[in-house]
mmCIF file of N, CA and C in Angstrom:
data_model
loop_
_atom_site.group_PDB
_atom_site.id
_atom_site.type_symbol
_atom_site.label_atom_id
_atom_site.label_comp_id
_atom_site.label_asym_id
_atom_site.label_seq_id
_atom_site.Cartn_x
_atom_site.Cartn_y
_atom_site.Cartn_z
ATOM 1 N N GLN A 1113 85.180 76.181 75.104
ATOM 2 C CA GLN A 1113 86.460 76.467 74.474
ATOM 3 C C GLN A 1113 86.904 77.875 74.869
ATOM 4 N N VAL A 1114 88.128 77.983 75.346
ATOM 5 C CA VAL A 1114 88.677 79.260 75.759
ATOM 6 C C VAL A 1114 89.459 79.869 74.605
ATOM 7 N N GLN A 1115 89.143 81.118 74.282
ATOM 8 C CA GLN A 1115 89.856 81.849 73.244
ATOM 9 C C GLN A 1115 90.658 82.970 73.893
ATOM 10 N N LEU A 1116 91.940 83.051 73.570
ATOM 11 C CA LEU A 1116 92.835 84.045 74.140
ATOM 12 C C LEU A 1116 93.472 84.864 73.029
ATOM 13 N N VAL A 1117 93.526 86.167 73.222
ATOM 14 C CA VAL A 1117 94.110 87.061 72.236
ATOM 15 C C VAL A 1117 95.105 87.991 72.918
ATOM 16 N N GLU A 1118 96.368 87.919 72.496
ATOM 17 C CA GLU A 1118 97.412 88.778 73.057
ATOM 18 C C GLU A 1118 97.534 90.075 72.271
ATOM 19 N N SER A 1119 98.014 91.101 72.952
ATOM 20 C CA SER A 1119 98.302 92.370 72.313
ATOM 21 C C SER A 1119 99.341 93.106 73.147
ATOM 22 N N GLY A 1120 99.937 94.133 72.571
ATOM 23 C CA GLY A 1120 100.861 94.972 73.301
ATOM 24 C C GLY A 1120 102.322 94.758 72.974
ATOM 25 N N GLY A 1121 102.628 93.774 72.156
ATOM 26 C CA GLY A 1121 104.006 93.544 71.778
ATOM 27 C C GLY A 1121 104.515 94.622 70.849
ATOM 28 N N GLY A 1122 105.819 94.636 70.651
ATOM 29 C CA GLY A 1122 106.410 95.621 69.769
ATOM 30 C C GLY A 1122 107.900 95.730 69.957
ATOM 31 N N LEU A 1123 108.457 96.790 69.412
ATOM 32 C CA LEU A 1123 109.888 97.056 69.496
ATOM 33 C C LEU A 1123 110.157 98.057 70.601
ATOM 34 N N VAL A 1124 111.102 97.735 71.467
ATOM 35 C CA VAL A 1124 111.446 98.615 72.569
ATOM 36 C C VAL A 1124 112.959 98.590 72.774
ATOM 37 N N GLN A 1125 113.511 99.696 73.239
ATOM 38 C CA GLN A 1125 114.941 99.769 73.501
ATOM 39 C C GLN A 1125 115.297 99.083 74.814
ATOM 40 N N PRO A 1126 116.528 98.603 74.938
ATOM 41 C CA PRO A 1126 116.951 98.024 76.212
ATOM 42 C C PRO A 1126 116.714 99.000 77.360
ATOM 43 N N GLY A 1127 116.195 98.483 78.468
ATOM 44 C CA GLY A 1127 115.868 99.321 79.602
ATOM 45 C C GLY A 1127 114.458 99.869 79.565
ATOM 46 N N GLY A 1128 113.785 99.692 78.461
ATOM 47 C CA GLY A 1128 112.431 100.187 78.315
ATOM 48 C C GLY A 1128 111.398 99.261 78.920
ATOM 49 N N SER A 1129 110.143 99.653 78.774
ATOM 50 C CA SER A 1129 109.038 98.897 79.344
ATOM 51 C C SER A 1129 107.983 98.595 78.293
ATOM 52 N N LEU A 1130 107.229 97.546 78.551
ATOM 53 C CA LEU A 1130 106.160 97.138 77.662
ATOM 54 C C LEU A 1130 105.106 96.424 78.493
ATOM 55 N N ARG A 1131 103.857 96.588 78.130
ATOM 56 C CA ARG A 1131 102.758 95.940 78.834
ATOM 57 C C ARG A 1131 101.975 95.064 77.866
ATOM 58 N N LEU A 1132 101.982 93.770 78.109
ATOM 59 C CA LEU A 1132 101.239 92.832 77.293
ATOM 60 C C LEU A 1132 99.878 92.563 77.910
ATOM 61 N N SER A 1133 98.880 92.386 77.056
ATOM 62 C CA SER A 1133 97.538 92.073 77.510
ATOM 63 C C SER A 1133 97.061 90.785 76.862
ATOM 64 N N CYS A 1134 96.284 90.035 77.592
ATOM 65 C CA CYS A 1134 95.684 88.806 77.090
ATOM 66 C C CYS A 1134 94.207 88.846 77.418
ATOM 67 N N ALA A 1135 93.392 88.999 76.390
ATOM 68 C CA ALA A 1135 91.951 89.081 76.567
ATOM 69 C C ALA A 1135 91.301 87.737 76.264
ATOM 70 N N ALA A 1136 90.471 87.275 77.171
ATOM 71 C CA ALA A 1136 89.757 86.021 76.991
ATOM 72 C C ALA A 1136 88.361 86.275 76.453
ATOM 73 N N SER A 1137 87.864 85.325 75.678
ATOM 74 C CA SER A 1137 86.545 85.471 75.076
ATOM 75 C C SER A 1137 85.420 85.387 76.095
ATOM 76 N N GLY A 1138 85.683 84.695 77.186
ATOM 77 C CA GLY A 1138 84.690 84.535 78.230
ATOM 78 C C GLY A 1138 85.308 84.694 79.597
ATOM 79 N N SER A 1139 84.579 84.271 80.593
ATOM 80 C CA SER A 1139 85.042 84.386 81.969
ATOM 81 C C SER A 1139 86.293 83.547 82.210
ATOM 82 N N ILE A 1140 87.227 84.112 82.946
ATOM 83 C CA ILE A 1140 88.440 83.385 83.311
ATOM 84 C C ILE A 1140 88.404 82.945 84.766
ATOM 85 N N ALA A 1141 87.293 83.189 85.421
ATOM 86 C CA ALA A 1141 87.195 82.889 86.845
ATOM 87 C C ALA A 1141 87.417 81.414 87.142
ATOM 88 N N SER A 1142 87.005 80.548 86.229
ATOM 89 C CA SER A 1142 87.128 79.114 86.453
ATOM 90 C C SER A 1142 88.496 78.555 86.070
ATOM 91 N N LEU A 1143 89.336 79.388 85.459
ATOM 92 C CA LEU A 1143 90.672 78.958 85.070
ATOM 93 C C LEU A 1143 91.619 79.128 86.245
ATOM 94 N N TYR A 1144 92.160 78.020 86.724
ATOM 95 C CA TYR A 1144 92.993 78.069 87.913
ATOM 96 C C TYR A 1144 94.270 78.866 87.688
ATOM 97 N N ALA A 1145 94.920 78.627 86.566
ATOM 98 C CA ALA A 1145 96.180 79.295 86.298
ATOM 99 C C ALA A 1145 96.182 79.943 84.918
ATOM 100 N N MET A 1146 96.735 81.133 84.853
ATOM 101 C CA MET A 1146 96.963 81.812 83.598
ATOM 102 C C MET A 1146 98.385 82.338 83.622
ATOM 103 N N GLY A 1147 98.962 82.478 82.449
ATOM 104 C CA GLY A 1147 100.335 82.933 82.436
ATOM 105 C C GLY A 1147 100.847 83.264 81.062
ATOM 106 N N TRP A 1148 102.151 83.487 81.021
ATOM 107 C CA TRP A 1148 102.829 83.859 79.796
ATOM 108 C C TRP A 1148 104.037 82.968 79.577
ATOM 109 N N TYR A 1149 104.150 82.460 78.375
ATOM 110 C CA TYR A 1149 105.327 81.736 77.921
ATOM 111 C C TYR A 1149 106.030 82.579 76.870
ATOM 112 N N HIS A 1150 107.316 82.328 76.679
ATOM 113 C CA HIS A 1150 107.985 82.963 75.561
ATOM 114 C C HIS A 1150 108.793 81.936 74.789
ATOM 115 N N GLN A 1151 109.038 82.246 73.541
ATOM 116 C CA GLN A 1151 109.790 81.360 72.668
ATOM 117 C C GLN A 1151 110.652 82.189 71.728
ATOM 118 N N ALA A 1152 111.945 82.063 71.896
ATOM 119 C CA ALA A 1152 112.897 82.732 71.024
ATOM 120 C C ALA A 1152 113.249 81.805 69.862
ATOM 121 N N PRO A 1153 113.731 82.362 68.755
ATOM 122 C CA PRO A 1153 114.102 81.525 67.609
ATOM 123 C C PRO A 1153 115.090 80.433 68.005
ATOM 124 N N GLY A 1154 114.784 79.203 67.626
ATOM 125 C CA GLY A 1154 115.659 78.085 67.920
ATOM 126 C C GLY A 1154 115.583 77.579 69.342
ATOM 127 N N LYS A 1155 114.714 78.157 70.149
ATOM 128 C CA LYS A 1155 114.591 77.761 71.547
ATOM 129 C C LYS A 1155 113.221 77.147 71.817
ATOM 130 N N GLN A 1156 113.125 76.416 72.910
ATOM 131 C CA GLN A 1156 111.862 75.829 73.315
ATOM 132 C C GLN A 1156 110.995 76.861 74.017
ATOM 133 N N ARG A 1157 109.687 76.681 73.900
ATOM 134 C CA ARG A 1157 108.770 77.547 74.605
ATOM 135 C C ARG A 1157 108.887 77.287 76.103
ATOM 136 N N GLU A 1158 108.923 78.356 76.886
ATOM 137 C CA GLU A 1158 109.181 78.235 78.306
ATOM 138 C C GLU A 1158 108.336 79.217 79.103
ATOM 139 N N LEU A 1159 107.896 78.791 80.262
ATOM 140 C CA LEU A 1159 107.053 79.625 81.118
ATOM 141 C C LEU A 1159 107.837 80.798 81.678
ATOM 142 N N VAL A 1160 107.268 81.986 81.557
ATOM 143 C CA VAL A 1160 107.866 83.207 82.075
ATOM 144 C C VAL A 1160 107.237 83.600 83.401
ATOM 145 N N ALA A 1161 105.919 83.566 83.450
ATOM 146 C CA ALA A 1161 105.200 83.964 84.655
ATOM 147 C C ALA A 1161 103.823 83.332 84.666
ATOM 148 N N SER A 1162 103.317 83.056 85.849
ATOM 149 C CA SER A 1162 101.973 82.506 85.981
ATOM 150 C C SER A 1162 101.299 83.102 87.200
ATOM 151 N N ILE A 1163 99.984 83.052 87.185
ATOM 152 C CA ILE A 1163 99.195 83.544 88.302
ATOM 153 C C ILE A 1163 97.975 82.661 88.462
ATOM 154 N N THR A 1164 97.668 82.296 89.694
ATOM 155 C CA THR A 1164 96.518 81.448 89.968
ATOM 156 C C THR A 1164 95.289 82.294 90.249
ATOM 157 N N SER A 1165 94.153 81.621 90.332
ATOM 158 C CA SER A 1165 92.907 82.318 90.633
ATOM 159 C C SER A 1165 92.945 82.973 92.004
ATOM 160 N N GLY A 1166 93.806 82.464 92.880
ATOM 161 C CA GLY A 1166 93.957 83.037 94.201
ATOM 162 C C GLY A 1166 94.982 84.144 94.282
ATOM 163 N N GLY A 1167 95.637 84.442 93.157
ATOM 164 C CA GLY A 1167 96.590 85.532 93.125
ATOM 165 C C GLY A 1167 98.034 85.143 93.380
ATOM 166 N N SER A 1168 98.302 83.855 93.505
ATOM 167 C CA SER A 1168 99.671 83.401 93.707
ATOM 168 C C SER A 1168 100.449 83.488 92.400
ATOM 169 N N THR A 1169 101.631 84.074 92.451
ATOM 170 C CA THR A 1169 102.430 84.280 91.240
ATOM 171 C C THR A 1169 103.753 83.540 91.297
ATOM 172 N N LYS A 1170 104.248 83.185 90.114
ATOM 173 C CA LYS A 1170 105.558 82.581 89.965
ATOM 174 C C LYS A 1170 106.238 83.205 88.756
ATOM 175 N N TYR A 1171 107.550 83.340 88.842
ATOM 176 C CA TYR A 1171 108.314 83.945 87.766
ATOM 177 C C TYR A 1171 109.559 83.139 87.460
ATOM 178 N N ALA A 1172 109.947 83.146 86.204
ATOM 179 C CA ALA A 1172 111.231 82.586 85.839
ATOM 180 C C ALA A 1172 112.327 83.433 86.476
ATOM 181 N N ASP A 1173 113.420 82.793 86.860
ATOM 182 C CA ASP A 1173 114.506 83.519 87.511
ATOM 183 C C ASP A 1173 115.007 84.691 86.674
ATOM 184 N N SER A 1174 114.983 84.535 85.381
ATOM 185 C CA SER A 1174 115.521 85.551 84.494
ATOM 186 C C SER A 1174 114.715 86.846 84.475
ATOM 187 N N VAL A 1175 113.470 86.805 84.947
ATOM 188 C CA VAL A 1175 112.618 87.991 84.896
ATOM 189 C C VAL A 1175 112.195 88.492 86.265
ATOM 190 N N LYS A 1176 112.595 87.818 87.317
ATOM 191 C CA LYS A 1176 112.224 88.246 88.661
ATOM 192 C C LYS A 1176 112.723 89.654 88.940
ATOM 193 N N GLY A 1177 111.827 90.470 89.473
ATOM 194 C CA GLY A 1177 112.162 91.846 89.765
ATOM 195 C C GLY A 1177 111.962 92.781 88.602
ATOM 196 N N ARG A 1178 111.717 92.238 87.426
ATOM 197 C CA ARG A 1178 111.530 93.066 86.230
ATOM 198 C C ARG A 1178 110.126 92.941 85.648
ATOM 199 N N PHE A 1179 109.547 91.756 85.733
ATOM 200 C CA PHE A 1179 108.221 91.513 85.165
ATOM 201 C C PHE A 1179 107.196 91.347 86.277
ATOM 202 N N THR A 1180 105.970 91.774 86.008
ATOM 203 C CA THR A 1180 104.873 91.600 86.943
ATOM 204 C C THR A 1180 103.645 91.094 86.199
ATOM 205 N N ILE A 1181 103.097 89.987 86.665
ATOM 206 C CA ILE A 1181 101.886 89.454 86.063
ATOM 207 C C ILE A 1181 100.697 89.820 86.946
ATOM 208 N N SER A 1182 99.585 90.130 86.325
ATOM 209 C CA SER A 1182 98.372 90.448 87.061
ATOM 210 C C SER A 1182 97.173 89.868 86.333
ATOM 211 N N ARG A 1183 96.083 89.752 87.064
ATOM 212 C CA ARG A 1183 94.895 89.100 86.535
ATOM 213 C C ARG A 1183 93.660 89.867 86.967
ATOM 214 N N ASP A 1184 92.837 90.237 86.006
ATOM 215 C CA ASP A 1184 91.614 90.978 86.265
ATOM 216 C C ASP A 1184 90.445 90.113 85.829
ATOM 217 N N ASN A 1185 89.826 89.432 86.772
ATOM 218 C CA ASN A 1185 88.723 88.537 86.442
ATOM 219 C C ASN A 1185 87.487 89.289 85.956
ATOM 220 N N THR A 1186 87.322 90.524 86.411
ATOM 221 C CA THR A 1186 86.181 91.328 85.976
ATOM 222 C C THR A 1186 86.277 91.653 84.491
ATOM 223 N N GLU A 1187 87.485 91.982 84.039
ATOM 224 C CA GLU A 1187 87.704 92.321 82.636
ATOM 225 C C GLU A 1187 88.122 91.108 81.812
ATOM 226 N N ASN A 1188 88.264 89.957 82.453
ATOM 227 C CA ASN A 1188 88.682 88.730 81.775
ATOM 228 C C ASN A 1188 89.986 88.936 81.010
ATOM 229 N N THR A 1189 90.933 89.536 81.689
ATOM 230 C CA THR A 1189 92.193 89.888 81.057
ATOM 231 C C THR A 1189 93.363 89.611 81.990
ATOM 232 N N VAL A 1190 94.460 89.144 81.416
ATOM 233 C CA VAL A 1190 95.709 88.944 82.131
ATOM 234 C C VAL A 1190 96.757 89.856 81.520
ATOM 235 N N TYR A 1191 97.576 90.439 82.371
ATOM 236 C CA TYR A 1191 98.580 91.381 81.912
ATOM 237 C C TYR A 1191 99.982 90.906 82.292
ATOM 238 N N LEU A 1192 100.951 91.350 81.519
ATOM 239 C CA LEU A 1192 102.351 91.157 81.858
ATOM 240 C C LEU A 1192 103.052 92.491 81.687
ATOM 241 N N GLN A 1193 103.385 93.115 82.805
ATOM 242 C CA GLN A 1193 104.122 94.367 82.783
ATOM 243 C C GLN A 1193 105.606 94.039 82.771
ATOM 244 N N MET A 1194 106.288 94.445 81.731
ATOM 245 C CA MET A 1194 107.699 94.152 81.559
ATOM 246 C C MET A 1194 108.496 95.441 81.664
ATOM 247 N N SER A 1195 109.446 95.466 82.579
ATOM 248 C CA SER A 1195 110.285 96.635 82.796
ATOM 249 C C SER A 1195 111.752 96.251 82.683
ATOM 250 N N ASN A 1196 112.592 97.265 82.475
ATOM 251 C CA ASN A 1196 114.029 97.037 82.326
ATOM 252 C C ASN A 1196 114.297 95.904 81.347
ATOM 253 N N LEU A 1197 113.690 96.007 80.199
ATOM 254 C CA LEU A 1197 113.805 94.947 79.205
ATOM 255 C C LEU A 1197 115.226 94.812 78.685
ATOM 256 N N LYS A 1198 115.593 93.576 78.397
ATOM 257 C CA LYS A 1198 116.913 93.244 77.906
ATOM 258 C C LYS A 1198 116.809 92.567 76.549
ATOM 259 N N PRO A 1199 117.860 92.649 75.739
ATOM 260 C CA PRO A 1199 117.821 91.991 74.432
ATOM 261 C C PRO A 1199 117.465 90.507 74.512
ATOM 262 N N GLU A 1200 117.890 89.836 75.566
ATOM 263 C CA GLU A 1200 117.585 88.424 75.719
ATOM 264 C C GLU A 1200 116.116 88.146 76.009
ATOM 265 N N ASP A 1201 115.328 89.191 76.259
ATOM 266 C CA ASP A 1201 113.888 89.032 76.424
ATOM 267 C C ASP A 1201 113.177 88.918 75.080
ATOM 268 N N THR A 1202 113.889 89.185 74.005
ATOM 269 C CA THR A 1202 113.300 89.127 72.673
ATOM 270 C C THR A 1202 112.755 87.736 72.386
ATOM 271 N N ALA A 1203 111.475 87.670 72.055
ATOM 272 C CA ALA A 1203 110.815 86.395 71.808
ATOM 273 C C ALA A 1203 109.367 86.648 71.422
ATOM 274 N N VAL A 1204 108.699 85.588 71.006
ATOM 275 C CA VAL A 1204 107.253 85.630 70.872
ATOM 276 C C VAL A 1204 106.671 85.252 72.221
ATOM 277 N N TYR A 1205 105.761 86.061 72.713
ATOM 278 C CA TYR A 1205 105.142 85.815 74.005
ATOM 279 C C TYR A 1205 103.725 85.288 73.803
ATOM 280 N N TYR A 1206 103.433 84.167 74.454
ATOM 281 C CA TYR A 1206 102.146 83.507 74.335
ATOM 282 C C TYR A 1206 101.400 83.520 75.657
ATOM 283 N N CYS A 1207 100.156 83.902 75.595
ATOM 284 C CA CYS A 1207 99.283 83.794 76.749
ATOM 285 C C CYS A 1207 98.793 82.356 76.853
ATOM 286 N N ALA A 1208 98.684 81.855 78.064
ATOM 287 C CA ALA A 1208 98.230 80.491 78.281
ATOM 288 C C ALA A 1208 97.297 80.423 79.477
ATOM 289 N N ALA A 1209 96.444 79.411 79.469
ATOM 290 C CA ALA A 1209 95.500 79.216 80.561
ATOM 291 C C ALA A 1209 95.252 77.735 80.770
ATOM 292 N N SER A 1210 94.915 77.393 81.999
ATOM 293 C CA SER A 1210 94.664 76.003 82.338
ATOM 294 C C SER A 1210 93.706 75.910 83.512
ATOM 295 N N TYR A 1211 92.932 74.833 83.537
ATOM 296 C CA TYR A 1211 92.109 74.563 84.711
ATOM 297 C C TYR A 1211 92.956 73.974 85.830
ATOM 298 N N GLY A 1212 94.164 73.567 85.490
ATOM 299 C CA GLY A 1212 95.136 73.111 86.461
ATOM 300 C C GLY A 1212 96.281 74.100 86.525
ATOM 301 N N ILE A 1213 97.478 73.608 86.817
ATOM 302 C CA ILE A 1213 98.641 74.481 86.883
ATOM 303 C C ILE A 1213 99.309 74.577 85.521
ATOM 304 N N LEU A 1214 100.153 75.587 85.368
ATOM 305 C CA LEU A 1214 100.970 75.734 84.175
ATOM 306 C C LEU A 1214 102.380 75.285 84.514
ATOM 307 N N LEU A 1215 102.933 74.445 83.664
ATOM 308 C CA LEU A 1215 104.257 73.892 83.882
ATOM 309 C C LEU A 1215 105.312 74.672 83.117
ATOM 310 N N LEU A 1216 106.577 74.397 83.429
ATOM 311 C CA LEU A 1216 107.681 75.061 82.742
ATOM 312 C C LEU A 1216 107.577 74.880 81.234
ATOM 313 N N ARG A 1217 107.273 73.664 80.825
ATOM 314 C CA ARG A 1217 107.093 73.359 79.417
ATOM 315 C C ARG A 1217 105.614 73.300 79.093
ATOM 316 N N PRO A 1218 105.232 73.727 77.888
ATOM 317 C CA PRO A 1218 103.803 73.736 77.542
ATOM 318 C C PRO A 1218 103.221 72.334 77.410
ATOM 319 N N ARG A 1219 101.926 72.247 77.612
ATOM 320 C CA ARG A 1219 101.198 71.002 77.450
ATOM 321 C C ARG A 1219 100.081 71.202 76.435
ATOM 322 N N ALA A 1220 99.750 70.133 75.728
ATOM 323 C CA ALA A 1220 98.705 70.196 74.713
ATOM 324 C C ALA A 1220 97.350 70.535 75.313
ATOM 325 N N SER A 1221 97.167 70.208 76.575
ATOM 326 C CA SER A 1221 95.895 70.465 77.230
ATOM 327 C C SER A 1221 95.696 71.935 77.597
ATOM 328 N N ASP A 1222 96.763 72.722 77.550
ATOM 329 C CA ASP A 1222 96.655 74.144 77.859
ATOM 330 C C ASP A 1222 95.952 74.896 76.735
ATOM 331 N N TYR A 1223 95.349 76.021 77.083
ATOM 332 C CA TYR A 1223 94.784 76.913 76.085
ATOM 333 C C TYR A 1223 95.823 77.959 75.721
ATOM 334 N N TRP A 1224 95.811 78.398 74.461
ATOM 335 C CA TRP A 1224 96.855 79.292 73.963
ATOM 336 C C TRP A 1224 96.316 80.440 73.133
ATOM 337 N N GLY A 1225 96.992 81.564 73.235
ATOM 338 C CA GLY A 1225 96.759 82.657 72.321
ATOM 339 C C GLY A 1225 97.655 82.499 71.110
ATOM 340 N N GLN A 1226 97.574 83.434 70.183
ATOM 341 C CA GLN A 1226 98.332 83.333 68.942
ATOM 342 C C GLN A 1226 99.763 83.838 69.066
ATOM 343 N N GLY A 1227 100.059 84.554 70.122
ATOM 344 C CA GLY A 1227 101.388 85.073 70.350
ATOM 345 C C GLY A 1227 101.546 86.510 69.902
ATOM 346 N N THR A 1228 102.433 87.231 70.568
ATOM 347 C CA THR A 1228 102.758 88.599 70.192
ATOM 348 C C THR A 1228 104.266 88.784 70.294
ATOM 349 N N GLN A 1229 104.843 89.413 69.283
ATOM 350 C CA GLN A 1229 106.291 89.558 69.203
ATOM 351 C C GLN A 1229 106.779 90.696 70.079
ATOM 352 N N VAL A 1230 107.812 90.408 70.865
ATOM 353 C CA VAL A 1230 108.500 91.421 71.648
ATOM 354 C C VAL A 1230 109.951 91.451 71.197
ATOM 355 N N THR A 1231 110.397 92.604 70.751
ATOM 356 C CA THR A 1231 111.767 92.760 70.295
ATOM 357 C C THR A 1231 112.437 93.866 71.090
ATOM 358 N N VAL A 1232 113.545 93.534 71.732
ATOM 359 C CA VAL A 1232 114.299 94.496 72.528
ATOM 360 C C VAL A 1232 115.616 94.750 71.815
ATOM 361 N N SER A 1233 115.746 95.931 71.271
ATOM 362 C CA SER A 1233 116.920 96.254 70.467
ATOM 363 C C SER A 1233 117.113 97.757 70.393
ATOM 364 N N SER A 1234 118.370 98.155 70.195
ATOM 365 C CA SER A 1234 118.681 99.560 70.001
ATOM 366 C C SER A 1234 118.448 99.983 68.565
#
């Protein structure tokens, strides 16, 4: 069983930066894909960024050029560096992992963290 714990969320002004961390209870080396989803009030949970064990990354169009996902297998941690944050980025961000790929929409077979709130506001 994979346990994921997110941290680093908070309140930030538009244009600011935030770094989210996702710590796994054990080794993540065997997990093919890890990533971050977000869910705003009244909206469906949606994939923001993912990274494979080989280092291949994908980003939602809305965050390309602003967010960077990274994966440290030694520390069993995945990060999401968020820059030039916008109010529309406000959401709960969830860390996710899979032995397969991560899809745009979440699947029950994926592993999940508890979520961390990101609020972008003046």
